[in-house]
Structure formats: C-alpha cells, structure tokens
Short mmCIF file of C-alpha atoms in Angstrom, two decimals:
data_model
loop_
_atom_site.label_atom_id
_atom_site.label_comp_id
_atom_site.label_asym_id
_atom_site.label_seq_id
_atom_site.Cartn_x
_atom_site.Cartn_y
_atom_site.Cartn_z
CA UNK A 1 9.34 58.53 -22.46
CA UNK A 2 11.87 52.26 -15.57
CA UNK A 3 14.46 52.77 -13.08
CA UNK A 4 15.88 50.72 -10.25
CA UNK A 5 15.04 51.94 -6.80
CA UNK A 6 17.12 54.99 -6.04
CA UNK A 7 17.08 57.50 -3.18
CA UNK A 8 14.89 60.48 -3.99
CA UNK A 9 15.25 64.08 -2.98
CA UNK A 10 13.36 65.31 0.04
CA UNK A 11 9.70 65.85 -0.63
CA UNK A 12 8.35 69.38 -0.79
CA UNK A 13 6.59 70.40 2.43
CA UNK A 14 2.82 70.54 2.30
CA UNK A 15 2.93 74.24 3.04
CA UNK A 16 4.32 74.80 -0.45
CA UNK A 17 1.25 73.25 -2.02
CA UNK A 18 -0.67 76.51 -2.45
CA UNK A 19 2.34 78.81 -2.51
CA UNK A 20 3.22 80.91 -5.53
CA UNK A 21 6.14 79.68 -7.58
CA UNK A 22 9.29 81.38 -6.34
CA UNK A 23 12.69 81.43 -7.99
CA UNK A 24 14.41 84.42 -6.50
CA UNK A 25 17.74 82.61 -6.12
CA UNK A 26 18.42 81.75 -9.73
CA UNK A 27 16.98 82.55 -13.10
CA UNK A 28 19.67 83.90 -15.43
CA UNK A 29 19.02 84.35 -19.10
CA UNK A 30 20.40 81.90 -21.62
CA UNK A 31 23.38 83.54 -23.28
CA UNK A 32 24.91 82.60 -26.62
CA UNK A 33 28.54 83.69 -26.97
CA UNK A 34 30.14 83.92 -30.36
CA UNK A 35 32.73 81.34 -29.41
CA UNK A 36 32.35 78.68 -26.78
CA UNK A 37 35.52 76.61 -26.59
CA UNK A 38 35.24 73.68 -24.29
CA UNK A 39 34.99 69.91 -24.07
CA UNK A 40 32.54 68.39 -26.50
CA UNK A 41 30.78 65.11 -25.91
CA UNK A 42 31.13 61.98 -28.01
CA UNK A 43 29.97 58.41 -27.60
CA UNK A 44 32.40 55.59 -28.25
CA UNK A 45 31.44 52.27 -29.80
CA UNK A 46 31.20 50.85 -26.30
CA UNK A 47 28.70 53.51 -25.33
CA UNK A 48 31.13 55.20 -22.95
CA UNK A 49 30.85 58.95 -22.74
CA UNK A 50 34.03 60.80 -23.55
CA UNK A 51 34.77 64.47 -23.93
CA UNK A 52 37.21 65.62 -26.55
CA UNK A 53 38.95 68.96 -26.26
CA UNK A 54 37.41 70.69 -29.20
CA UNK A 55 35.28 73.84 -29.54
CA UNK A 56 31.54 73.50 -29.19
CA UNK A 57 30.65 75.56 -32.23
CA UNK A 58 27.20 76.12 -33.66
CA UNK A 59 27.31 74.93 -37.25
CA UNK A 60 25.11 76.67 -39.79
CA UNK A 61 23.10 78.47 -37.16
CA UNK A 62 22.30 81.36 -39.46
CA UNK A 63 22.22 83.69 -36.44
CA UNK A 64 24.59 86.59 -35.90
CA UNK A 65 25.50 86.64 -32.22
CA UNK A 66 26.13 90.02 -30.70
CA UNK A 67 28.45 91.02 -27.89
CA UNK A 68 27.69 89.74 -24.42
CA UNK A 69 26.61 93.25 -23.37
CA UNK A 70 23.94 93.11 -26.10
CA UNK A 71 22.28 89.92 -24.95
CA UNK A 72 20.10 88.41 -27.69
CA UNK A 73 16.38 88.12 -27.17
CA UNK A 74 14.87 84.89 -25.95
CA UNK A 75 13.40 84.37 -29.41
CA UNK A 76 16.85 84.74 -31.01
CA UNK A 77 18.21 82.24 -28.51
CA UNK A 78 15.45 79.75 -29.34
CA UNK A 79 16.10 80.06 -33.07
CA UNK A 80 19.86 79.65 -32.51
CA UNK A 81 19.28 76.42 -30.58
CA UNK A 82 16.96 75.13 -33.30
CA UNK A 83 19.61 75.86 -35.92
CA UNK A 84 22.38 74.03 -34.04
CA UNK A 85 23.53 71.03 -36.05
CA UNK A 86 25.75 68.05 -35.37
CA UNK A 87 25.65 68.26 -31.55
CA UNK A 88 22.45 66.57 -30.32
CA UNK A 89 23.69 66.30 -26.72
CA UNK A 90 24.44 70.00 -26.42
CA UNK A 91 21.26 70.92 -28.27
CA UNK A 92 19.14 68.89 -25.84
CA UNK A 93 20.74 70.66 -22.88
CA UNK A 94 20.06 74.03 -24.48
CA UNK A 95 16.46 73.05 -25.25
CA UNK A 96 15.95 72.06 -21.62
CA UNK A 97 17.40 75.38 -20.43
CA UNK A 98 15.21 77.32 -22.88
CA UNK A 99 12.09 75.53 -21.67
CA UNK A 100 13.04 76.49 -18.12
CA UNK A 101 13.41 80.17 -18.98
CA UNK A 102 10.15 80.23 -20.96
CA UNK A 103 8.41 78.44 -18.11
CA UNK A 104 9.56 80.94 -15.49
CA UNK A 105 8.35 83.89 -17.60
CA UNK A 106 4.96 82.38 -18.40
CA UNK A 107 4.22 81.26 -14.86
CA UNK A 108 4.46 84.90 -13.80
CA UNK A 109 2.21 86.04 -16.63
CA UNK A 110 -0.35 83.37 -15.75
CA UNK A 111 -0.55 84.42 -12.13
CA UNK A 112 2.21 82.49 -10.38
CA UNK A 113 0.23 79.52 -9.03
CA UNK A 114 0.07 77.07 -11.90
CA UNK A 115 2.59 75.12 -13.93
CA UNK A 116 2.01 75.16 -17.68
CA UNK A 117 3.12 72.96 -20.55
CA UNK A 118 6.69 74.37 -20.75
CA UNK A 119 7.16 73.62 -17.06
CA UNK A 120 6.54 69.94 -17.68
CA UNK A 121 8.49 70.08 -20.95
CA UNK A 122 11.58 71.20 -19.02
CA UNK A 123 11.70 67.93 -17.10
CA UNK A 124 10.60 65.77 -20.03
CA UNK A 125 13.42 67.23 -22.12
CA UNK A 126 15.91 66.65 -19.32
CA UNK A 127 14.77 63.03 -19.06
CA UNK A 128 15.09 62.61 -22.83
CA UNK A 129 18.68 63.81 -22.56
CA UNK A 130 19.69 60.66 -20.69
CA UNK A 131 18.81 58.60 -23.74
CA UNK A 132 20.24 61.03 -26.23
CA UNK A 133 23.53 60.73 -24.30
CA UNK A 134 23.22 56.91 -24.18
CA UNK A 135 23.53 56.79 -20.41
CA UNK A 136 23.09 53.38 -18.72
CA UNK A 137 21.50 51.75 -21.77
CA UNK A 138 24.59 50.34 -23.54
CA UNK A 139 25.48 47.77 -20.88
CA UNK A 140 21.90 46.56 -20.73
CA UNK A 141 21.61 46.22 -24.48
CA UNK A 142 24.70 44.05 -24.56
CA UNK A 143 22.88 41.57 -22.36
CA UNK A 144 19.81 41.32 -24.57
CA UNK A 145 21.13 38.71 -27.01
CA UNK A 146 21.46 35.20 -25.57
CA UNK A 147 21.90 36.39 -22.01
CA UNK A 148 20.35 33.49 -20.10
CA UNK A 149 22.87 30.96 -18.72
CA UNK A 150 20.70 27.92 -19.43
CA UNK A 151 20.01 29.15 -22.94
CA UNK A 152 23.72 29.69 -23.54
CA UNK A 153 24.39 26.05 -22.71
CA UNK A 154 21.52 24.83 -24.87
CA UNK A 155 22.65 26.91 -27.82
CA UNK A 156 26.21 25.69 -27.38
CA UNK A 157 25.03 22.13 -27.69
CA UNK A 158 22.78 22.83 -30.70
CA UNK A 159 25.52 24.72 -32.50
CA UNK A 160 28.28 22.32 -31.59
CA UNK A 161 30.13 24.96 -29.60
CA UNK A 162 30.69 23.07 -26.34
CA UNK A 163 33.95 24.36 -25.00
CA UNK A 164 35.16 22.69 -21.85
CA UNK A 165 36.98 24.79 -19.32
CA UNK A 166 40.69 24.18 -19.69
CA UNK A 167 42.82 22.94 -16.83
CA UNK A 168 43.51 25.75 -14.44
CA UNK A 169 40.98 28.08 -16.08
CA UNK A 170 38.91 29.84 -13.41
CA UNK A 171 35.21 29.15 -13.39
CA UNK A 172 33.25 31.97 -14.99
CA UNK A 173 31.14 34.14 -12.79
CA UNK A 174 27.40 33.77 -13.06
CA UNK A 175 26.92 37.52 -12.73
CA UNK A 176 25.55 39.50 -15.70
CA UNK A 177 28.00 39.41 -18.60
CA UNK A 178 28.16 40.35 -22.26
CA UNK A 179 25.20 38.22 -23.38
CA UNK A 180 26.30 35.14 -25.39
CA UNK A 181 27.80 37.11 -28.22
CA UNK A 182 31.06 35.27 -27.56
CA UNK A 183 29.30 32.04 -28.59
CA UNK A 184 28.97 33.41 -32.09
CA UNK A 185 32.53 34.67 -32.42
CA UNK A 186 33.52 32.00 -34.99
CA UNK A 187 30.81 33.30 -37.33
CA UNK A 188 31.63 37.03 -37.25
CA UNK A 189 33.81 36.47 -40.27
CA UNK A 190 30.73 35.39 -42.20
CA UNK A 191 29.44 38.95 -42.09
CA UNK A 192 26.82 38.52 -39.38
CA UNK A 193 28.18 41.46 -37.32
CA UNK A 194 26.02 40.75 -34.29
CA UNK A 195 28.31 42.94 -32.21
CA UNK A 196 27.06 45.87 -34.25
CA UNK A 197 23.40 45.32 -33.36
CA UNK A 198 23.54 46.99 -29.90
CA UNK A 199 25.48 49.86 -31.44
CA UNK A 200 22.86 50.34 -34.16
CA UNK A 201 20.06 50.19 -31.60
CA UNK A 202 21.77 52.86 -29.51
CA UNK A 203 22.36 55.09 -32.51
CA UNK A 204 18.79 54.81 -33.73
CA UNK A 205 17.29 55.23 -30.25
CA UNK A 206 19.40 58.30 -29.54
CA UNK A 207 18.66 59.76 -32.97
CA UNK A 208 14.89 59.22 -32.79
CA UNK A 209 14.63 60.79 -29.34
CA UNK A 210 16.89 63.70 -30.30
CA UNK A 211 14.87 64.40 -33.45
CA UNK A 212 11.59 64.23 -31.56
CA UNK A 213 12.97 66.56 -28.88
CA UNK A 214 13.94 69.06 -31.59
CA UNK A 215 10.75 68.77 -33.66
CA UNK A 216 8.54 69.63 -30.70
CA UNK A 217 10.79 72.48 -29.55
CA UNK A 218 11.08 74.11 -32.97
CA UNK A 219 7.29 74.28 -33.22
CA UNK A 220 6.34 75.13 -29.63
CA UNK A 221 9.37 77.08 -28.38
CA UNK A 222 8.84 80.07 -30.70
CA UNK A 223 5.07 80.06 -30.03
CA UNK A 224 5.53 80.37 -26.27
CA UNK A 225 8.24 83.02 -26.65
CA UNK A 226 5.89 85.04 -28.85
CA UNK A 227 3.27 84.75 -26.12
CA UNK A 228 5.76 86.22 -23.65
CA UNK A 229 6.63 89.06 -26.02
CA UNK A 230 2.99 89.89 -26.72
CA UNK A 231 1.72 89.80 -23.14
CA UNK A 232 4.73 90.96 -21.11
CA UNK A 233 4.12 94.67 -21.69
CA UNK A 234 0.34 94.46 -21.62
CA UNK A 235 -1.11 94.33 -18.09
CA UNK A 236 -4.66 94.09 -19.47
CA UNK A 237 -4.50 91.99 -22.65
CA UNK A 238 -7.44 91.98 -25.00
CA UNK A 239 -8.59 90.66 -28.35
CA UNK A 240 -5.68 92.30 -30.18
CA UNK A 241 -3.13 90.32 -28.17
CA UNK A 242 -4.95 87.04 -28.74
CA UNK A 243 -5.25 87.74 -32.46
CA UNK A 244 -1.51 88.45 -32.64
CA UNK A 245 -0.77 85.18 -30.86
CA UNK A 246 -3.05 83.18 -33.15
CA UNK A 247 -1.53 84.74 -36.25
CA UNK A 248 0.67 82.13 -37.87
CA UNK A 249 -0.93 79.14 -36.14
CA UNK A 250 -2.60 77.09 -38.85
CA UNK A 251 -6.16 75.79 -38.39
CA UNK A 252 -6.75 72.10 -38.80
CA UNK A 253 -6.15 68.81 -36.96
CA UNK A 254 -2.68 67.91 -35.71
CA UNK A 255 -2.42 64.57 -37.60
CA UNK A 256 -2.86 66.50 -40.84
CA UNK A 257 -0.24 69.10 -40.01
CA UNK A 258 -2.66 71.64 -38.58
CA UNK A 259 -2.33 73.54 -35.30
CA UNK A 260 -5.96 73.72 -34.22
CA UNK A 261 -5.11 72.31 -30.79
CA UNK A 262 -2.46 75.00 -30.31
CA UNK A 263 -4.92 77.71 -31.33
CA UNK A 264 -7.38 76.38 -28.77
CA UNK A 265 -4.65 76.24 -26.11
CA UNK A 266 -3.61 79.84 -26.84
CA UNK A 267 -7.19 81.00 -26.31
CA UNK A 268 -7.39 79.15 -22.99
CA UNK A 269 -4.07 80.59 -21.74
CA UNK A 270 -5.34 84.04 -22.78
CA UNK A 271 -8.58 83.55 -20.84
CA UNK A 272 -6.63 82.33 -17.81
CA UNK A 273 -4.67 85.58 -17.73
CA UNK A 274 -7.89 87.58 -17.64
CA UNK A 275 -9.67 85.84 -14.77
CA UNK A 276 -9.03 86.36 -11.07
CA UNK A 277 -11.06 83.31 -10.06
CA UNK A 278 -8.47 80.78 -8.82
CA UNK A 279 -10.55 77.72 -9.67
CA UNK A 280 -11.43 79.02 -13.13
CA UNK A 281 -7.82 80.00 -13.83
CA UNK A 282 -6.50 76.57 -12.81
CA UNK A 283 -9.00 74.76 -15.01
CA UNK A 284 -8.29 76.97 -18.02
CA UNK A 285 -4.54 76.40 -17.67
CA UNK A 286 -5.04 72.64 -17.31
CA UNK A 287 -7.23 72.65 -20.42
CA UNK A 288 -4.58 74.60 -22.34
CA UNK A 289 -1.84 72.27 -21.09
CA UNK A 290 -3.91 69.28 -22.21
CA UNK A 291 -4.43 70.73 -25.70
CA UNK A 292 -0.71 71.41 -26.15
CA UNK A 293 0.14 68.00 -24.71
CA UNK A 294 -2.14 66.20 -27.16
CA UNK A 295 -0.69 68.13 -30.10
CA UNK A 296 2.84 67.34 -28.90
CA UNK A 297 2.14 63.63 -28.55
CA UNK A 298 0.64 63.45 -32.04
CA UNK A 299 3.81 65.03 -33.38
CA UNK A 300 5.99 62.62 -31.39
CA UNK A 301 4.11 59.45 -32.32
CA UNK A 302 6.36 58.33 -35.21
CA UNK A 303 9.55 58.91 -33.20
CA UNK A 304 8.25 57.05 -30.14
CA UNK A 305 7.11 54.13 -32.28
CA UNK A 306 10.47 53.97 -34.05
CA UNK A 307 12.38 54.03 -30.77
CA UNK A 308 10.32 51.21 -29.27
CA UNK A 309 10.76 49.11 -32.41
CA UNK A 310 14.49 49.80 -32.82
CA UNK A 311 15.86 46.46 -31.53
CA UNK A 312 13.69 44.24 -33.74
CA UNK A 313 14.25 46.49 -36.74
CA UNK A 314 18.01 46.49 -36.24
CA UNK A 315 18.13 42.72 -35.71
CA UNK A 316 16.16 41.98 -38.84
CA UNK A 317 18.14 44.46 -40.88
CA UNK A 318 21.43 43.01 -39.68
CA UNK A 319 20.67 39.37 -40.49
CA UNK A 320 18.65 40.13 -43.61
CA UNK A 321 21.12 42.24 -45.55
CA UNK A 322 22.08 40.89 -48.95
CA UNK A 323 25.43 39.15 -48.94
CA UNK A 324 25.33 37.98 -45.32
CA UNK A 325 26.04 34.27 -45.01
CA UNK A 326 24.48 32.91 -41.82
CA UNK A 327 25.54 29.33 -41.07
CA UNK A 328 22.58 26.96 -41.22
CA UNK A 329 23.27 25.71 -37.69
CA UNK A 330 22.72 29.21 -36.34
CA UNK A 331 19.99 30.51 -38.64
CA UNK A 332 17.07 29.28 -36.54
CA UNK A 333 18.86 30.20 -33.31
CA UNK A 334 19.48 33.80 -34.33
CA UNK A 335 16.02 34.27 -35.79
CA UNK A 336 14.57 32.96 -32.54
CA UNK A 337 16.26 35.86 -30.79
CA UNK A 338 14.13 38.42 -32.60
CA UNK A 339 11.15 37.64 -30.39
CA UNK A 340 13.34 37.55 -27.32
CA UNK A 341 14.96 40.88 -28.11
CA UNK A 342 11.55 42.43 -28.62
CA UNK A 343 10.28 41.13 -25.28
CA UNK A 344 13.41 42.17 -23.43
CA UNK A 345 13.39 45.58 -25.06
CA UNK A 346 9.88 46.14 -23.72
CA UNK A 347 11.25 45.37 -20.28
CA UNK A 348 14.10 47.76 -20.88
CA UNK A 349 11.72 50.44 -22.13
CA UNK A 350 9.61 49.99 -19.00
CA UNK A 351 12.69 50.14 -16.80
CA UNK A 352 14.58 53.00 -18.43
CA UNK A 353 12.68 54.73 -21.18
CA UNK A 354 9.24 55.06 -19.65
CA UNK A 355 10.21 57.34 -16.80
CA UNK A 356 10.05 61.00 -16.00
CA UNK A 357 12.42 62.59 -13.52
CA UNK A 358 11.05 65.50 -11.54
CA UNK A 359 12.91 67.45 -8.84
CA UNK A 360 11.66 65.27 -5.98
CA UNK A 361 10.55 62.01 -7.59
CA UNK A 362 11.14 59.57 -10.42
CA UNK A 363 7.87 58.58 -12.03
CA UNK A 364 7.43 55.12 -13.52
CA UNK A 365 5.16 55.76 -16.49
CA UNK A 366 4.20 52.10 -16.66
CA UNK A 367 2.56 52.22 -13.23
CA UNK A 368 -0.26 54.26 -11.76
CA UNK A 369 0.70 57.81 -10.85
CA UNK A 370 1.22 58.40 -7.10
CA UNK A 371 0.30 61.59 -5.30
CA UNK A 372 2.99 64.29 -5.29
CA UNK A 373 5.42 63.87 -2.36
CA UNK A 374 3.87 65.41 0.73
CA UNK A 375 0.78 66.65 -1.12
CA UNK A 376 -2.72 65.43 -1.97
CA UNK A 377 -3.27 63.92 -5.39
CA UNK A 378 -5.08 67.02 -6.67
CA UNK A 379 -4.84 70.60 -5.47
CA UNK A 380 -8.01 72.26 -4.16
CA UNK A 381 -8.63 74.13 -7.42
CA UNK A 382 -8.56 70.91 -9.48
CA UNK A 383 -10.10 68.45 -7.01
CA UNK A 384 -13.35 68.83 -8.92
CA UNK A 385 -13.70 69.89 -12.55
CA UNK A 386 -16.45 72.35 -13.46
CA UNK A 387 -15.44 73.35 -17.00
CA UNK A 388 -17.45 71.22 -19.42
CA UNK A 389 -14.82 71.16 -22.18
CA UNK A 390 -12.10 70.14 -19.75
CA UNK A 391 -14.29 67.50 -18.13
CA UNK A 392 -15.08 65.96 -21.52
CA UNK A 393 -11.43 65.90 -22.54
CA UNK A 394 -10.36 64.25 -19.28
CA UNK A 395 -13.20 61.74 -19.58
CA UNK A 396 -12.13 60.84 -23.11
CA UNK A 397 -8.80 59.62 -21.75
CA UNK A 398 -10.11 58.23 -18.43
CA UNK A 399 -8.43 60.99 -16.40
CA UNK A 400 -11.59 62.55 -14.99
CA UNK A 401 -12.14 60.97 -11.58
CA UNK A 402 -10.54 61.39 -8.15
CA UNK A 403 -7.96 58.62 -8.52
CA UNK A 404 -5.19 57.70 -10.94
CA UNK A 405 -5.99 53.99 -10.86
CA UNK A 406 -5.35 52.40 -14.23
CA UNK A 407 -3.43 55.31 -15.74
CA UNK A 408 -0.12 53.45 -16.01
CA UNK A 409 0.72 52.76 -19.65
CA UNK A 410 1.31 49.17 -20.72
CA UNK A 411 2.47 50.22 -24.18
CA UNK A 412 4.05 53.66 -24.38
CA UNK A 413 3.67 53.54 -28.17
CA UNK A 414 -0.09 53.86 -27.70
CA UNK A 415 -1.15 57.51 -28.01
CA UNK A 416 -4.25 56.91 -25.91
CA UNK A 417 -2.32 55.27 -23.08
CA UNK A 418 0.28 58.03 -23.09
CA UNK A 419 -2.36 60.74 -22.97
CA UNK A 420 -4.18 59.06 -20.10
CA UNK A 421 -1.01 59.21 -18.03
CA UNK A 422 0.03 62.68 -19.19
CA UNK A 423 -3.34 64.24 -18.32
CA UNK A 424 -3.19 62.69 -14.86
CA UNK A 425 0.35 64.06 -14.53
CA UNK A 426 -0.69 67.57 -15.57
CA UNK A 427 -3.66 67.64 -13.21
CA UNK A 428 -1.89 66.17 -10.18
CA UNK A 429 1.28 68.30 -10.44
CA UNK A 430 -0.05 71.63 -11.71
CA UNK A 431 0.40 73.33 -8.33
CA UNK A 432 3.68 71.66 -7.33
CA UNK A 433 6.04 74.56 -6.74
CA UNK A 434 9.17 72.44 -7.06
CA UNK A 435 8.55 71.97 -10.77
CA UNK A 436 9.85 75.48 -11.37
CA UNK A 437 13.23 74.70 -9.87
CA UNK A 438 16.21 75.07 -12.16
CA UNK A 439 16.98 71.85 -14.05
CA UNK A 440 20.77 72.19 -13.73
CA UNK A 441 23.23 73.13 -11.01
CA UNK A 442 24.94 76.51 -11.12
CA UNK A 443 28.13 74.93 -12.46
CA UNK A 444 26.27 72.99 -15.13
CA UNK A 445 24.30 76.07 -16.10
CA UNK A 446 27.48 78.10 -16.54
CA UNK A 447 28.75 75.58 -19.09
CA UNK A 448 25.42 75.16 -20.88
CA UNK A 449 24.85 78.89 -21.40
CA UNK A 450 28.42 79.01 -22.77
CA UNK A 451 27.34 76.31 -25.25
CA UNK A 452 29.46 73.58 -23.66
CA UNK A 453 28.51 70.15 -22.32
CA UNK A 454 29.21 70.19 -18.56
CA UNK A 455 32.02 68.02 -17.21
CA UNK A 456 31.17 64.93 -15.10
CA UNK A 457 32.66 66.57 -12.00
CA UNK A 458 29.57 68.76 -11.87
CA UNK A 459 27.29 65.77 -11.34
CA UNK A 460 24.63 63.98 -13.36
CA UNK A 461 22.82 66.01 -15.99
#
C-alpha cells in the first residue's frame, strides 16, 4: 500500500552504496515455542489498541513444535505461521520476521550485493502491519462524515437541527472533532447506525490487508525457503537444482492461477547465482524481482481494490439494509455523503495507505520516487540496462529510463500504476545495504519469536 512530515532516520553514507550487505550484529532464527504466554492485542470499538493478559496460542496450526534445543526448520516455521488463526496482528509480525530471515539467507546465496523480492517484502509487510493493527486510521475515519464546519451548519438548517448554544455553554473549538455524527444522534434510534460505519470500514480494511498479506506469504514464503534448502549446500548449482526448485510451480498465467512468472523468476535467480559478472548478476536479480513482484500484485489485486472501496461499500450497505428507516429530511443528506466519503477516503489512502516505510525513509507512493538517501538514483550496475527481456519489461511499465518522473501512482488500485512504481523502487533500491537491517528492535524481536505482540514500551512496530 501518505504520511505527515516526520523526522527520518539518518541517511546511509554513500560509501555503503557498493558495499556487501552486512548483518553481523543480529540475525537470530525465528523460534516457535510450544507455549507463548503473554499479552495479546485487541482493538476496541474506538480503535484503541489494548493488550489483554491472555496466552498467544497458535490455534489449529497442525504443527508439532519440538523442544527449544531442537529448533524447527525455517520451512516448519513458515508453515506454522501460515497455519496461525485468529491473531492477524501477531501473524503479520511473524510474517515480517520470516521475510527478514529468508531475505538474509538468500542475499548471501545471491552474492551479497543485491536485495531480492523478500528484502522488499519485509518492509512492505511491516508497513501493512500498521493498517492491520488499525494504527492512526480510526481518528481520521471519524472525521470523514460531515466534518466540514460550514457543511455542519448547512445540514443543521436543512434538517431542522439548529441548536443554539445555551447560556454559559463554552463555545466549541474549531479544531478537528468527531465529524458531524452528533447532528444525527436523534435518528440513531431509527436503525441508521452511522456510528458503526467507521468501525465497519476499519474491520474490512484490516481484514482485507491481513488476508492479502497472508495469501502472498503462503504462496511465496515456502518457495523461497525451498530455494534456500536446495542451494545452501550446493556451491555449484546446476540443472538438477533448478529442476527441483521448479517442481511444484504450476505453468500458466498468474490471473488464471498459474505460476509461470514464478517459474521465470526462479530461473533468473538461478542464473544470477552462476554468474560472476556484477552487471549481469544485478540485472538478472532485478528481472527475477520484477517477475515475482508482478505475480504478487496480480494476487493482491482483489484485496487492494476491496480496501480502497471499503468506505463507499460500508456506507451503502449501512443505509441500504432492509428494515432501516431513514427520515426523509436526512435521506438526501446522507446519500450525498457517499461521494464525499469516497473522495476523502482517496485522500486518506494517499496520506496513510499508499506509503512504504524503509529503514531510512518513508516513501509516498502517490508521488515520484526520490533517489535513495545519500545515493544516486540507480547503482552503477543498473544505471543502464543491457538485458533485452528486462529492458522490455521495464519499458512496458514506463520504468526504463534514467529518471522516475511520472512513476507516482494516482490510483493505487490500478495494477499498471502500482507496477510502474514498484519496478522503479526495485531498480533504485536494489543495492541499498540498509534494506537488510532487522525490521524490529531486539526487545520487539524477543517477543515476536516467542509468539507475543510486543508491548508499547518497546516502541512503534
């Protein structure tokens, strides 16, 4: 899937531009204890995050967890996370941590200089977690319906709701407030339930993003772990390793359920491992990243579209349910708000949803992509593109030249616009060493690998 201006972390020095990824300080394996008692996360009707003192169990995982001394394989860990039910917040944190561990392993296998799809997926999953947890969005949603002061007064007059300020009553502040829902209080008893609309939007938004996060991980997580298993013990991989990796990946186009793009990506990653030419390796990895990215975005399309349409859908459902009795004086007023909610939601999506948070920058996906902090837009290996297949793919989505002008997406529900931005992102950040940093602090990591949601005292997730 922007944000108000916030202080960013220090930019990576230019000397790190061509350096190998290094993570000698921290890269523990994701553990999965049999019991992980600790505070679980829940969202109240007001959108406030609370933690209840109850065990964070893994319902119906179908995985037998062994003693800590017999640490499960990464593949077992991935399957256990996929099987976790009823705890979308915890599952997202575990998915993010798994992507990080897969990324660190594969970067080494690919030669240590280039980020791959799982590297970017780590930060995309972490960004998605903010919406799965309903952070910041609730207060904004409550200002979407009838939030303008002038409109409030006009609606009061049209609906006969003029209420003079009583003697001694302090004048109301003109600061942002709970959107004009109070104007409709007399009609809640008629079954309109407008107060429930923001709650429904939040639930559907969180659910759609959580499901999309899981659907992509359950298809791609095991594939990348199998790649690690196949190639880790083979210093000189050959046709047998590639055939083993392709086994189980179904031919055919992604929109029809096929995995042809993933098969192509696997072949490109394989070729990248075999070449010592830095330019050739970088282009092969970018081509593989692009193929996986396109497959991923095809899979995510229905969930992204649903999330962006959630407010209008919830509004129409709420006022259109059988048995609701909307007073005639308010019928036109409320229906008028559908268009307003849609427009304001697009603003909200641009402000909050269409962002990606990397270690040293917050990217606004609705604007053109800047150069990485302290680095040129493209690394030396990708400044020019020699591979014909890669050049054609980049050209198809207008990501082939030396600038990122025009790559900002106006409508994030458009697959073409998303891919234009994503390909520019992959190309411009492929050699940014900071992308392999751990996504969580040491304290947060300790809770996550114990299958607990970290406490707020450990900072933002």
